[in-house]
């Protein structure tokens, strides 16, 4: 029943944190089900806030095709979390938690 639960969650989500890696970009389920629905929801006036977190390096061409470069990420794609110190990672997760908790507007406005 997990697919039904994901479908329900996608229609009511006010925020989506996308943990971006090459595995995320290459996932059929993400590309065919989750990401198209999130992008559709984000285009609505009160749409879903999409916040990319770039975990590992991914080619810009793949990111462009995904549509995620339209959204302000917690970090830049060229500065992936995997290259950070533990302290910098902790600061990132705290900032992300604060954004989600406060229910900030669209990720483009972060």
C-alpha positions as YAML, in Angstrom:
chain: A
units: angstrom
residues:
- id: 1
  name: UNK
  ca: [0.00, 0.00, 0.00]
- id: 2
  name: UNK
  ca: [3.07, 2.28, 0.02]
- id: 3
  name: UNK
  ca: [2.35, 3.65, -3.48]
- id: 4
  name: UNK
  ca: [-1.13, 4.75, -2.39]
- id: 5
  name: UNK
  ca: [0.29, 6.44, 0.70]
- id: 6
  name: UNK
  ca: [2.94, 8.25, -1.37]
- id: 7
  name: UNK
  ca: [0.30, 9.42, -3.84]
- id: 8
  name: UNK
  ca: [-1.81, 10.81, -0.98]
- id: 9
  name: UNK
  ca: [1.19, 12.55, 0.59]
- id: 10
  name: UNK
  ca: [2.20, 14.15, -2.71]
- id: 11
  name: UNK
  ca: [-1.20, 15.79, -3.12]
- id: 12
  name: UNK
  ca: [-1.21, 17.39, 0.32]
- id: 13
  name: UNK
  ca: [2.48, 18.14, 0.92]
- id: 14
  name: UNK
  ca: [3.28, 21.76, 1.68]
- id: 15
  name: UNK
  ca: [7.02, 21.09, 1.42]
- id: 16
  name: UNK
  ca: [9.26, 18.53, -0.23]
- id: 17
  name: UNK
  ca: [12.92, 18.06, 0.57]
- id: 18
  name: UNK
  ca: [14.68, 16.42, -2.37]
- id: 19
  name: UNK
  ca: [17.90, 14.69, -1.33]
- id: 20
  name: UNK
  ca: [19.62, 14.88, -4.70]
- id: 21
  name: UNK
  ca: [22.24, 12.40, -5.81]
- id: 22
  name: UNK
  ca: [22.82, 10.51, -9.02]
- id: 23
  name: UNK
  ca: [20.63, 7.74, -7.56]
- id: 24
  name: UNK
  ca: [17.78, 10.24, -7.07]
- id: 25
  name: UNK
  ca: [18.19, 11.56, -10.63]
- id: 26
  name: UNK
  ca: [18.28, 8.03, -12.10]
- id: 27
  name: UNK
  ca: [15.29, 6.69, -10.15]
- id: 28
  name: UNK
  ca: [12.39, 5.73, -12.42]
- id: 29
  name: UNK
  ca: [9.89, 6.09, -9.57]
- id: 30
  name: UNK
  ca: [11.08, 9.60, -8.74]
- id: 31
  name: UNK
  ca: [11.14, 10.64, -12.42]
- id: 32
  name: UNK
  ca: [7.82, 9.09, -13.37]
- id: 33
  name: UNK
  ca: [5.73, 9.53, -10.21]
- id: 34
  name: UNK
  ca: [7.08, 11.73, -7.45]
- id: 35
  name: UNK
  ca: [8.91, 14.58, -9.18]
- id: 36
  name: UNK
  ca: [6.30, 15.33, -11.87]
- id: 37
  name: UNK
  ca: [3.59, 15.59, -9.19]
- id: 38
  name: UNK
  ca: [5.76, 17.77, -6.93]
- id: 39
  name: UNK
  ca: [6.61, 20.09, -9.83]
- id: 40
  name: UNK
  ca: [2.93, 20.31, -10.78]
- id: 41
  name: UNK
  ca: [1.99, 21.13, -7.19]
- id: 42
  name: UNK
  ca: [4.80, 23.73, -6.95]
- id: 43
  name: UNK
  ca: [3.43, 25.56, -10.02]
- id: 44
  name: UNK
  ca: [0.15, 26.26, -8.25]
- id: 45
  name: UNK
  ca: [-0.26, 29.60, -6.41]
- id: 46
  name: UNK
  ca: [-0.13, 28.03, -2.96]
- id: 47
  name: UNK
  ca: [2.04, 25.20, -4.22]
- id: 48
  name: UNK
  ca: [4.45, 22.84, -2.62]
- id: 49
  name: UNK
  ca: [7.74, 24.32, -1.47]
- id: 50
  name: UNK
  ca: [10.52, 22.26, -3.08]
- id: 51
  name: UNK
  ca: [13.91, 22.41, -1.38]
- id: 52
  name: UNK
  ca: [16.73, 20.52, -3.09]
- id: 53
  name: UNK
  ca: [19.66, 19.35, -0.97]
- id: 54
  name: UNK
  ca: [22.54, 18.36, -3.23]
- id: 55
  name: UNK
  ca: [24.17, 15.40, -1.52]
- id: 56
  name: UNK
  ca: [26.66, 14.27, -4.15]
- id: 57
  name: UNK
  ca: [27.89, 15.67, -7.48]
- id: 58
  name: UNK
  ca: [25.41, 15.41, -10.36]
- id: 59
  name: UNK
  ca: [25.91, 16.75, -13.88]
- id: 60
  name: UNK
  ca: [24.16, 20.08, -14.51]
- id: 61
  name: UNK
  ca: [22.51, 18.67, -17.65]
- id: 62
  name: UNK
  ca: [20.80, 15.98, -15.55]
- id: 63
  name: UNK
  ca: [19.73, 18.57, -12.97]
- id: 64
  name: UNK
  ca: [18.34, 20.80, -15.73]
- id: 65
  name: UNK
  ca: [16.27, 17.96, -17.15]
- id: 66
  name: UNK
  ca: [14.88, 17.21, -13.69]
- id: 67
  name: UNK
  ca: [13.54, 20.76, -13.22]
- id: 68
  name: UNK
  ca: [15.23, 21.11, -9.83]
- id: 69
  name: UNK
  ca: [17.53, 23.97, -10.87]
- id: 70
  name: UNK
  ca: [14.45, 26.23, -10.88]
- id: 71
  name: UNK
  ca: [14.40, 25.98, -7.08]
- id: 72
  name: UNK
  ca: [16.77, 27.48, -4.56]
- id: 73
  name: UNK
  ca: [18.54, 24.66, -2.79]
- id: 74
  name: UNK
  ca: [19.95, 24.61, 0.71]
- id: 75
  name: UNK
  ca: [23.31, 24.37, -1.06]
- id: 76
  name: UNK
  ca: [24.62, 24.78, -4.59]
- id: 77
  name: UNK
  ca: [24.95, 21.73, -6.83]
- id: 78
  name: UNK
  ca: [28.68, 22.41, -7.10]
- id: 79
  name: UNK
  ca: [29.03, 22.32, -3.30]
- id: 80
  name: UNK
  ca: [27.62, 18.87, -2.40]
- id: 81
  name: UNK
  ca: [27.02, 17.84, 1.20]
- id: 82
  name: UNK
  ca: [29.34, 14.84, 0.79]
- id: 83
  name: UNK
  ca: [32.31, 17.22, 0.60]
- id: 84
  name: UNK
  ca: [31.46, 19.05, 3.82]
- id: 85
  name: UNK
  ca: [32.78, 18.80, 7.35]
- id: 86
  name: UNK
  ca: [30.50, 17.35, 10.02]
- id: 87
  name: UNK
  ca: [29.91, 20.83, 11.46]
- id: 88
  name: UNK
  ca: [28.88, 22.30, 8.11]
- id: 89
  name: UNK
  ca: [26.52, 19.35, 7.57]
- id: 90
  name: UNK
  ca: [24.91, 19.88, 10.99]
- id: 91
  name: UNK
  ca: [24.35, 23.57, 10.21]
- id: 92
  name: UNK
  ca: [22.70, 22.60, 6.93]
- id: 93
  name: UNK
  ca: [20.31, 20.15, 8.62]
- id: 94
  name: UNK
  ca: [19.45, 22.74, 11.30]
- id: 95
  name: UNK
  ca: [18.69, 25.38, 8.65]
- id: 96
  name: UNK
  ca: [16.58, 22.90, 6.71]
- id: 97
  name: UNK
  ca: [14.64, 21.91, 9.83]
- id: 98
  name: UNK
  ca: [14.01, 25.58, 10.64]
- id: 99
  name: UNK
  ca: [12.72, 26.26, 7.12]
- id: 100
  name: UNK
  ca: [10.34, 23.32, 7.22]
- id: 101
  name: UNK
  ca: [9.19, 24.17, 10.75]
- id: 102
  name: UNK
  ca: [8.46, 27.78, 9.89]
- id: 103
  name: UNK
  ca: [6.59, 26.73, 6.79]
- id: 104
  name: UNK
  ca: [8.40, 29.24, 4.62]
- id: 105
  name: UNK
  ca: [6.96, 30.07, 1.22]
- id: 106
  name: UNK
  ca: [8.15, 28.60, -2.04]
- id: 107
  name: UNK
  ca: [11.75, 27.41, -2.08]
- id: 108
  name: UNK
  ca: [12.56, 29.96, -4.78]
- id: 109
  name: UNK
  ca: [12.25, 32.63, -2.08]
- id: 110
  name: UNK
  ca: [14.64, 31.12, 0.47]
...
